[in-house]
Each structure stands twice: as C-alpha cells, then as structure tokens.
Coordinates of N, CA, C and O in Angstrom, one line a residue:
M1 N 16.0 17.8 -2.5 CA 17.2 16.8 -2.8 C 17.7 15.6 -1.4 O 18.2 15.1 -1.1
H2 N 18.1 16.9 -0.6 CA 18.5 17.1 1.3 C 18.1 16.0 1.6 O 18.4 15.4 2.5
D3 N 16.3 16.1 2.0 CA 15.5 15.2 2.9 C 16.5 13.7 2.4 O 15.9 12.8 3.4
V4 N 16.1 13.7 1.1 CA 16.5 12.5 0.0 C 17.8 11.9 1.0 O 18.1 10.7 1.5
H5 N 18.6 12.8 0.7 CA 19.5 12.4 1.5 C 20.0 12.1 2.7 O 19.9 11.2 3.3
D6 N 19.3 12.7 3.5 CA 19.0 12.7 5.0 C 18.2 11.3 4.8 O 18.8 10.4 6.3
R7 N 17.0 10.4 4.6 CA 16.7 9.6 4.9 C 17.4 7.8 3.6 O 17.4 7.3 5.1
L8 N 18.5 8.7 3.3 CA 19.6 7.2 2.8 C 20.8 7.4 3.6 O 20.8 6.4 4.2
R9 N 20.6 8.5 4.4 CA 21.6 8.2 6.0 C 21.6 8.1 7.3 O 21.5 7.0 7.4
D10 N 20.0 8.2 7.3 CA 19.5 7.7 8.3 C 18.9 5.7 8.4 O 19.3 5.2 8.8
A11 N 19.2 5.4 7.2 CA 19.1 4.3 6.5 C 19.8 3.4 7.1 O 20.5 2.7 7.7
L12 N 20.7 3.6 6.7 CA 22.2 3.1 6.2 C 23.1 3.0 8.0 O 23.4 2.3 8.0
T13 N 22.6 3.8 8.5 CA 23.0 4.1 10.2 C 22.6 2.9 11.0 O 23.1 2.9 12.0
A14 N 21.4 3.4 10.4 CA 20.5 2.1 12.1 C 20.8 0.6 11.1 O 21.3 -0.1 12.1
T15 N 21.1 0.2 10.0 CA 22.1 -0.8 9.4 C 23.3 -0.9 10.5 O 23.5 -2.4 10.4
R16 N 23.9 -0.2 10.6 CA 25.3 -0.3 11.5 C 25.3 -0.4 12.5 O 25.7 -1.3 13.2
Q17 N 24.4 0.4 13.1 CA 24.8 0.0 14.5 C 23.7 -1.0 15.0 O 23.7 -1.6 15.7
A18 N 22.7 -1.9 14.2 CA 22.1 -3.3 14.2 C 23.5 -4.4 14.5 O 23.4 -5.4 14.9
L19 N 23.9 -4.0 13.4 CA 25.5 -5.0 13.4 C 26.3 -4.7 14.5 O 27.0 -5.5 14.9
A20 N 26.3 -3.4 15.3 CA 27.6 -2.9 15.7 C 26.9 -3.9 17.3 O 27.6 -4.3 18.4
A21 N 25.2 -3.9 17.6 CA 25.4 -4.4 18.5 C 25.2 -5.6 18.5 O 24.9 -6.3 20.0
G22 N 26.1 -6.5 17.6 CA 26.5 -7.7 18.3 C 25.1 -8.6 17.6 O 25.5 -10.0 18.5
E23 N 24.3 -8.5 17.2 CA 23.3 -9.4 16.8 C 23.8 -11.0 16.5 O 25.4 -10.1 15.5
S24 N 23.6 -11.7 16.1 CA 24.1 -12.8 15.3 C 24.2 -12.4 14.3 O 23.4 -12.1 13.6
A25 N 24.6 -13.3 13.0 CA 25.2 -13.5 11.7 C 23.9 -13.7 11.2 O 23.3 -12.7 10.1
E26 N 23.1 -15.0 11.2 CA 21.7 -15.3 10.4 C 21.3 -13.9 11.0 O 20.0 -13.1 9.4
P27 N 20.7 -13.4 11.3 CA 19.1 -12.3 12.0 C 20.2 -11.3 11.5 O 18.8 -10.1 11.1
A28 N 21.4 -11.0 11.7 CA 21.6 -9.5 10.9 C 21.9 -9.5 9.6 O 21.0 -9.0 9.0
T29 N 22.0 -10.7 8.9 CA 22.0 -10.8 7.9 C 20.8 -10.8 6.6 O 20.3 -10.4 6.0
R30 N 20.2 -11.3 8.2 CA 18.5 -11.0 7.2 C 18.0 -9.9 7.4 O 17.6 -9.2 6.8
D31 N 18.0 -8.9 8.2 CA 17.6 -7.9 8.5 C 18.3 -6.9 7.1 O 17.9 -5.9 6.7
L32 N 19.8 -7.0 6.9 CA 20.5 -6.7 6.4 C 19.9 -7.2 4.3 O 20.0 -5.8 3.8
L33 N 19.6 -7.5 4.3 CA 18.9 -8.2 3.8 C 17.3 -7.4 3.2 O 17.8 -7.3 2.0
L34 N 16.4 -7.8 3.9 CA 15.5 -6.7 3.6 C 15.7 -5.8 3.2 O 15.8 -5.0 3.0
F35 N 16.7 -4.8 4.4 CA 17.6 -3.3 4.4 C 17.8 -3.3 3.0 O 17.1 -2.4 2.4
C36 N 18.8 -4.5 2.4 CA 19.9 -3.8 1.0 C 18.7 -4.2 0.0 O 18.9 -3.2 -0.9
H37 N 17.6 -4.6 -0.3 CA 16.1 -4.4 -1.4 C 16.4 -3.1 -1.1 O 15.8 -2.7 -2.2
G38 N 15.8 -2.9 0.2 CA 14.7 -1.3 0.0 C 15.9 -0.1 -0.8 O 15.4 0.4 -1.0
F39 N 17.0 -0.2 0.6 CA 18.4 0.7 0.4 C 18.5 1.2 -0.7 O 19.1 1.6 -1.6
C40 N 18.9 -0.4 -1.3 CA 20.2 -0.7 -2.5 C 19.2 0.2 -3.7 O 20.1 0.5 -4.8
A41 N 17.8 -0.4 -3.7 CA 16.8 -0.2 -4.4 C 16.7 1.2 -4.4 O 16.3 1.8 -5.6
A42 N 16.5 2.2 -3.1 CA 16.0 3.6 -3.7 C 17.5 4.6 -4.0 O 17.0 5.4 -4.3
L43 N 18.4 4.2 -3.7 CA 19.9 4.8 -3.5 C 19.7 4.7 -5.6 O 20.2 5.6 -6.0
T44 N 19.8 3.3 -5.8 CA 20.1 2.9 -7.2 C 19.2 3.7 -8.3 O 19.5 4.8 -9.2
A45 N 17.8 4.2 -7.6 CA 17.1 4.6 -8.0 C 16.7 5.6 -8.1 O 16.8 7.0 -9.2
H46 N 17.3 6.6 -6.6 CA 17.4 8.1 -6.8 C 19.0 8.2 -8.2 O 18.7 9.3 -8.8
H47 N 20.2 8.0 -8.2 CA 21.0 8.0 -9.0 C 20.8 8.2 -10.4 O 21.1 8.7 -11.2
E48 N 20.1 6.9 -10.6 CA 19.8 6.8 -12.2 C 18.5 7.9 -12.6 O 18.9 8.6 -13.8
G49 N 17.8 8.4 -11.2 CA 17.0 9.4 -11.9 C 17.5 10.5 -12.2 O 17.4 11.5 -12.9
E50 N 19.1 10.8 -10.9 CA 19.8 12.6 -11.3 C 20.1 12.4 -13.0 O 19.9 12.8 -12.8
D51 N 20.7 10.9 -12.7 CA 21.9 10.9 -14.1 C 21.1 10.4 -15.4 O 21.1 11.4 -16.2
R52 N 19.7 10.1 -15.5 CA 18.3 10.6 -16.8 C 18.1 11.4 -16.8 O 18.1 11.9 -18.1
E53 N 17.5 12.3 -15.5 CA 16.5 13.0 -15.6 C 17.8 14.4 -15.1 O 17.2 15.8 -15.8
L54 N 17.5 14.6 -13.8 CA 17.9 15.8 -13.4 C 19.6 16.5 -13.8 O 19.2 17.5 -14.0
F55 N 20.5 15.5 -14.3 CA 21.3 16.4 -15.0 C 21.4 16.8 -16.4 O 22.5 17.7 -16.5
P56 N 20.8 15.6 -17.0 CA 20.8 16.8 -18.4 C 20.5 18.3 -18.2 O 20.6 19.3 -19.1
A57 N 19.1 18.1 -17.5 CA 18.3 20.0 -17.4 C 19.4 20.3 -16.6 O 19.8 21.8 -17.0
I58 N 20.2 20.4 -15.5 CA 21.4 21.5 -15.1 C 22.5 21.4 -16.2 O 22.9 22.6 -16.5
A59 N 22.8 20.1 -16.8 CA 24.4 20.2 -17.9 C 23.1 22.3 -18.6 O 24.4 22.4 -19.3
E60 N 22.0 21.4 -19.2 CA 21.6 22.2 -20.5 C 21.3 23.8 -19.9 O 22.1 24.8 -20.7
Q61 N 21.3 24.2 -18.4 CA 20.5 25.7 -17.9 C 21.7 26.1 -17.6 O 22.4 27.3 -17.2
Y62 N 22.9 25.2 -17.2 CA 23.5 25.6 -15.9 C 24.9 24.5 -16.5 O 25.5 24.0 -15.8
P63 N 26.2 25.6 -17.9 CA 27.2 24.8 -18.4 C 28.0 24.6 -17.5 O 29.2 23.6 -17.1
E64 N 28.1 25.6 -17.2 CA 29.2 25.8 -16.1 C 29.4 24.5 -15.2 O 30.6 24.0 -14.4
L65 N 28.4 23.6 -14.9 CA 28.6 22.5 -13.8 C 28.7 20.9 -14.3 O 28.7 20.6 -13.6
R66 N 29.0 20.8 -16.0 CA 29.6 20.4 -16.1 C 30.4 19.1 -15.9 O 30.5 18.2 -15.9
E67 N 31.3 20.4 -15.3 CA 32.4 19.1 -15.0 C 32.0 18.7 -13.2 O 32.0 17.5 -13.2
A68 N 31.3 19.4 -12.9 CA 30.8 18.8 -11.3 C 30.0 17.8 -11.2 O 30.4 16.7 -10.7
L69 N 28.6 17.4 -12.8 CA 27.8 16.4 -13.2 C 28.7 15.6 -13.5 O 28.9 14.4 -12.5
R70 N 29.7 15.4 -14.1 CA 31.1 14.2 -14.5 C 31.1 13.3 -13.5 O 30.9 12.2 -13.3
H71 N 31.6 14.2 -12.0 CA 32.1 13.1 -11.4 C 31.0 12.9 -10.6 O 31.5 11.8 -9.4
L72 N 30.1 13.8 -10.5 CA 28.9 12.9 -9.8 C 28.9 11.7 -10.5 O 28.6 10.7 -10.0
R73 N 28.3 11.4 -11.2 CA 28.1 10.2 -11.9 C 29.5 8.7 -12.1 O 28.2 8.5 -11.7
Q74 N 30.3 10.2 -12.1 CA 31.3 8.9 -11.6 C 31.0 8.2 -9.8 O 31.1 7.1 -9.6
D75 N 31.2 9.4 -9.4 CA 30.3 8.4 -8.0 C 29.4 7.0 -7.6 O 29.7 6.9 -7.4
H76 N 28.2 7.6 -8.9 CA 27.2 6.7 -8.9 C 27.2 5.9 -9.6 O 26.8 5.0 -9.4
S77 N 29.0 5.8 -10.3 CA 29.2 4.3 -10.7 C 29.8 3.5 -9.4 O 29.9 2.1 -9.6
M78 N 30.7 4.0 -8.5 CA 31.4 3.6 -7.7 C 30.3 3.1 -7.0 O 30.6 2.2 -6.2
M79 N 29.5 3.6 -6.3 CA 28.5 3.5 -5.7 C 27.6 2.0 -5.8 O 27.2 1.6 -5.0
A80 N 27.3 2.4 -7.6 CA 26.8 1.5 -7.6 C 27.7 -0.3 -7.7 O 27.2 -1.7 -7.2
H81 N 28.9 0.0 -8.1 CA 29.9 -1.1 -7.3 C 30.3 -1.5 -6.4 O 30.4 -2.8 -5.6
L82 N 30.3 -0.6 -5.2 CA 29.8 -1.0 -4.0 C 28.9 -2.1 -3.2 O 28.8 -2.8 -2.7
L83 N 28.0 -0.7 -3.8 CA 25.7 -2.0 -3.5 C 26.5 -3.0 -3.8 O 25.4 -4.2 -3.3
A84 N 26.4 -3.5 -5.4 CA 26.7 -4.8 -5.3 C 27.2 -6.0 -5.1 O 27.3 -6.8 -4.6
G85 N 28.8 -5.4 -4.0 CA 29.4 -6.4 -3.8 C 29.0 -7.0 -2.5 O 28.7 -7.4 -1.5
L86 N 28.1 -4.8 -1.4 CA 27.3 -5.1 -0.6 C 25.9 -6.2 -1.0 O 25.7 -7.5 0.1
Q87 N 25.2 -6.7 -2.0 CA 24.5 -8.0 -2.0 C 25.0 -8.7 -2.1 O 24.1 -10.0 -1.8
A88 N 26.5 -8.9 -2.6 CA 26.5 -11.0 -3.4 C 26.9 -10.9 -1.6 O 26.7 -11.7 -1.7
A89 N 27.5 -10.5 -0.2 CA 28.3 -10.2 0.6 C 26.8 -10.7 1.8 O 26.6 -12.1 2.1
V90 N 26.0 -9.6 1.4 CA 24.7 -10.8 1.9 C 23.9 -11.4 1.6 O 23.2 -12.5 2.9
T91 N 23.7 -11.7 0.3 CA 23.3 -12.9 0.3 C 23.8 -14.7 0.4 O 23.2 -15.6 0.7
R92 N 25.0 -14.4 0.2 CA 26.0 -15.3 0.8 C 26.2 -15.4 2.2 O 27.1 -16.7 2.9
A93 N 25.2 -14.3 3.0 CA 25.5 -14.8 4.2 C 27.1 -14.4 5.4 O 27.4 -15.2 6.2
A94 N 27.9 -13.2 4.1 CA 28.8 -12.8 4.9 C 28.9 -12.6 6.4 O 27.8 -11.9 6.9
P95 N 30.1 -12.8 7.5 CA 29.7 -12.2 8.3 C 29.4 -11.2 9.1 O 29.8 -9.9 8.2
P96 N 29.1 -10.3 9.8 CA 29.0 -8.9 11.0 C 30.4 -8.5 10.1 O 30.2 -7.0 9.4
A97 N 30.5 -8.3 10.6 CA 32.1 -8.1 10.5 C 32.8 -7.3 8.6 O 33.2 -6.7 8.7
E98 N 32.4 -8.6 8.5 CA 32.4 -8.0 6.7 C 31.1 -7.3 6.3 O 31.5 -6.8 5.3
L99 N 30.2 -7.4 6.9 CA 28.8 -6.4 6.3 C 29.5 -6.0 6.2 O 29.2 -4.6 5.7
D100 N 29.6 -5.1 7.9 CA 30.1 -3.8 8.2 C 30.8 -3.1 8.0 O 31.1 -2.1 7.0
R101 N 32.4 -3.7 6.6 CA 33.0 -2.9 6.0 C 33.0 -2.5 4.9 O 33.0 -1.9 4.3
H102 N 31.3 -3.2 4.7 CA 30.8 -3.0 3.1 C 30.1 -2.3 3.3 O 30.5 -1.3 2.5
L103 N 29.7 -1.3 4.5 CA 28.7 -0.9 4.5 C 29.7 0.2 4.8 O 29.5 1.9 4.7
E104 N 30.6 0.0 5.1 CA 31.8 1.3 6.3 C 32.3 2.5 4.8 O 32.3 3.2 4.7
G105 N 32.8 1.6 4.0 CA 32.9 2.1 3.0 C 32.2 2.5 1.7 O 32.0 3.8 1.2
L106 N 30.6 2.1 1.8 CA 29.0 2.8 1.2 C 29.5 3.9 1.3 O 28.8 4.5 1.3
A107 N 29.0 4.0 2.8 CA 28.8 5.2 3.8 C 30.0 6.1 3.5 O 29.6 7.8 3.4
A108 N 31.6 6.4 3.6 CA 32.1 7.3 3.5 C 31.7 7.9 1.9 O 32.2 9.2 1.7
I109 N 31.5 7.1 1.0 CA 31.4 7.5 -0.2 C 30.0 8.0 -0.8 O 30.0 9.1 -0.9
M110 N 29.1 7.9 -0.1 CA 27.4 8.1 -0.4 C 27.9 9.5 0.8 O 27.3 10.1 0.0
E111 N 28.6 9.1 2.0 CA 28.4 11.0 2.2 C 28.8 11.9 1.9 O 29.2 13.2 1.5
S112 N 30.7 11.6 0.8 CA 31.5 12.5 0.5 C 30.6 13.0 -0.7 O 30.6 14.2 -1.0
H113 N 30.0 12.5 -1.7 CA 29.1 12.4 -2.5 C 27.5 13.6 -2.4 O 27.6 13.9 -3.3
F114 N 27.0 13.0 -1.1 CA 25.9 14.2 -0.9 C 26.3 14.9 -0.7 O 26.2 15.5 -0.8
R115 N 27.5 15.8 0.0 CA 27.9 17.4 0.5 C 28.5 17.6 -0.7 O 28.5 18.6 -0.6
Y116 N 29.1 17.2 -1.4 CA 29.4 17.2 -3.0 C 27.8 18.0 -3.6 O 28.4 18.9 -3.9
E117 N 27.5 17.1 -3.7 CA 26.1 17.1 -4.8 C 25.4 18.2 -3.9 O 24.8 19.0 -4.3
E118 N 25.3 18.7 -2.3 CA 24.6 19.5 -2.1 C 25.3 21.0 -2.1 O 24.8 21.4 -2.2
R119 N 26.2 20.7 -2.4 CA 27.2 22.2 -2.1 C 27.7 23.0 -3.8 O 27.5 24.0 -4.3
Q120 N 26.9 21.7 -4.4 CA 27.5 22.2 -5.9 C 25.5 22.5 -6.7 O 25.8 23.3 -7.3
L121 N 24.6 21.5 -5.7 CA 23.6 21.5 -6.5 C 22.5 22.5 -5.9 O 21.6 22.7 -6.4
L122 N 22.7 22.6 -5.0 CA 21.2 22.7 -4.1 C 20.5 24.7 -4.4 O 19.6 24.3 -5.1
T123 N 21.6 25.5 -4.4 CA 21.2 27.1 -5.1 C 20.8 26.3 -6.4 O 19.3 27.0 -7.0
V124 N 21.1 25.5 -7.4 CA 20.8 25.7 -8.9 C 19.5 25.1 -9.0 O 18.6 25.3 -9.4
L125 N 19.2 23.8 -7.7 CA 17.9 23.0 -7.6 C 17.1 24.2 -7.5 O 15.6 24.0 -7.8
K126 N 16.6 25.1 -6.8 CA 16.0 26.0 -6.3 C 15.5 27.0 -7.4 O 14.3 27.3 -7.2
T127 N 16.4 27.1 -9.0 CA 15.7 27.8 -10.2 C 15.5 27.1 -11.2 O 14.9 27.6 -11.9
L128 N 15.7 25.9 -11.0 CA 16.0 25.0 -12.2 C 15.0 24.6 -12.7 O 13.8 24.4 -11.9
E129 N 14.3 24.6 -13.8 CA 12.9 24.2 -14.8 C 12.9 23.1 -15.1 O 13.9 22.4 -16.1
L130 N 12.6 21.8 -14.6 CA 12.3 20.3 -14.9 C 11.3 20.0 -15.4 O 10.7 20.1 -14.5
D131 N 11.3 19.1 -16.6 CA 9.8 18.6 -16.7 C 9.9 17.5 -16.4 O 9.5 16.8 -17.1
A132 N 9.9 17.5 -15.2 CA 9.6 15.3 -14.8 C 9.1 15.7 -12.9 O 9.4 17.1 -12.4
D133 N 8.1 15.4 -12.6 CA 8.0 14.3 -11.2 C 9.2 14.1 -10.6 O 9.9 13.7 -10.5
P134 N 9.8 15.3 -9.4 CA 10.6 15.3 -8.7 C 10.6 13.8 -8.0 O 11.3 13.2 -8.1
T135 N 9.6 13.4 -7.6 CA 9.7 11.8 -7.2 C 9.9 11.0 -8.3 O 10.4 10.0 -7.6
T136 N 9.9 10.5 -9.3 CA 10.3 9.9 -10.6 C 12.1 10.1 -10.7 O 13.1 9.6 -10.8
V137 N 12.4 11.7 -10.5 CA 13.6 12.2 -10.9 C 14.8 11.4 -9.5 O 15.3 11.1 -9.1
L138 N 14.4 11.7 -8.1 CA 14.7 12.0 -6.9 C 14.7 10.4 -6.4 O 15.5 10.1 -5.2
G139 N 13.0 9.6 -6.7 CA 13.2 8.6 -5.9 C 12.5 8.1 -5.6 O 11.8 9.6 -4.6
P140 N 11.4 8.0 -4.8 CA 10.4 7.4 -4.2 C 10.4 7.8 -2.4 O 9.9 8.5 -2.2
L141 N 12.0 7.8 -1.8 CA 12.2 8.8 -0.6 C 11.9 10.0 -0.3 O 11.3 10.4 0.8

C-alpha cells in the first residue's frame, strides 16, 4: 500500500512542478490531460479496489476498524469529486493557475488520506487474509 501511495504522490508532484515551471497553458494542459487519464484512472482504481475488496475484508477480520474504514470511504468519495473537477478543467484547457488549484486541493486531501490510511491499516495488512490479488485490490501501480 505504501509503495502505491508513494507512486501516486510522485505523479502528482511531477505534474505540479511542470505547471510551476511556467510552461505555456497548451503544453501544460496537454501534459496534464495525459497525466490525468493515467493518474486519475490509477487513483480511482486504487480506491475502488479498496472499497470493493480490501475494506470489507478488514471490516470482517477487524471490526474495531469499521469507523476508520467509514472515514476512508468518505475520503474516496471526496477525491472522486475533486478528480471530476480536475478532469473537467483539463478538458476545457483551464489556465495553469486554475489547474494548479485543482491539483493543490487534490494533493492536500490525498496526502491526509494516505497518512491516515497508513496509520490505521499498515499493521493490519501484514496479517490480513485476503482472497484477492493485491494488484486487483490496490491498482496497477
């Protein structure tokens, strides 16, 4: 889980750095569109896999974590909303400053979510019995 989170963090950081470097709006937007298709799909698949496979298994084996899992699912919903806003901004070729605002908001929620998830679940994942392929559950990263 931590490795997947690190790859997602790195992808978001690289895109924000490209925008901050002052690239003109068109190349930055084109790059962001490619980024968004890959990054947004990877983050969405990661969260959908957790919601579908991982969290139910944790809830069954560790019922004391159900409240933490509820919070994590709420974060997933919030990030899906932010990703939709980012994708819409990229599609309409929003200016770099607007795109960075979308990325900044996503980065803040994503980082908070990843840290909470790692604090709550990393120890549990070492002993969790899961009848699913981790790549399917955590996404292709």
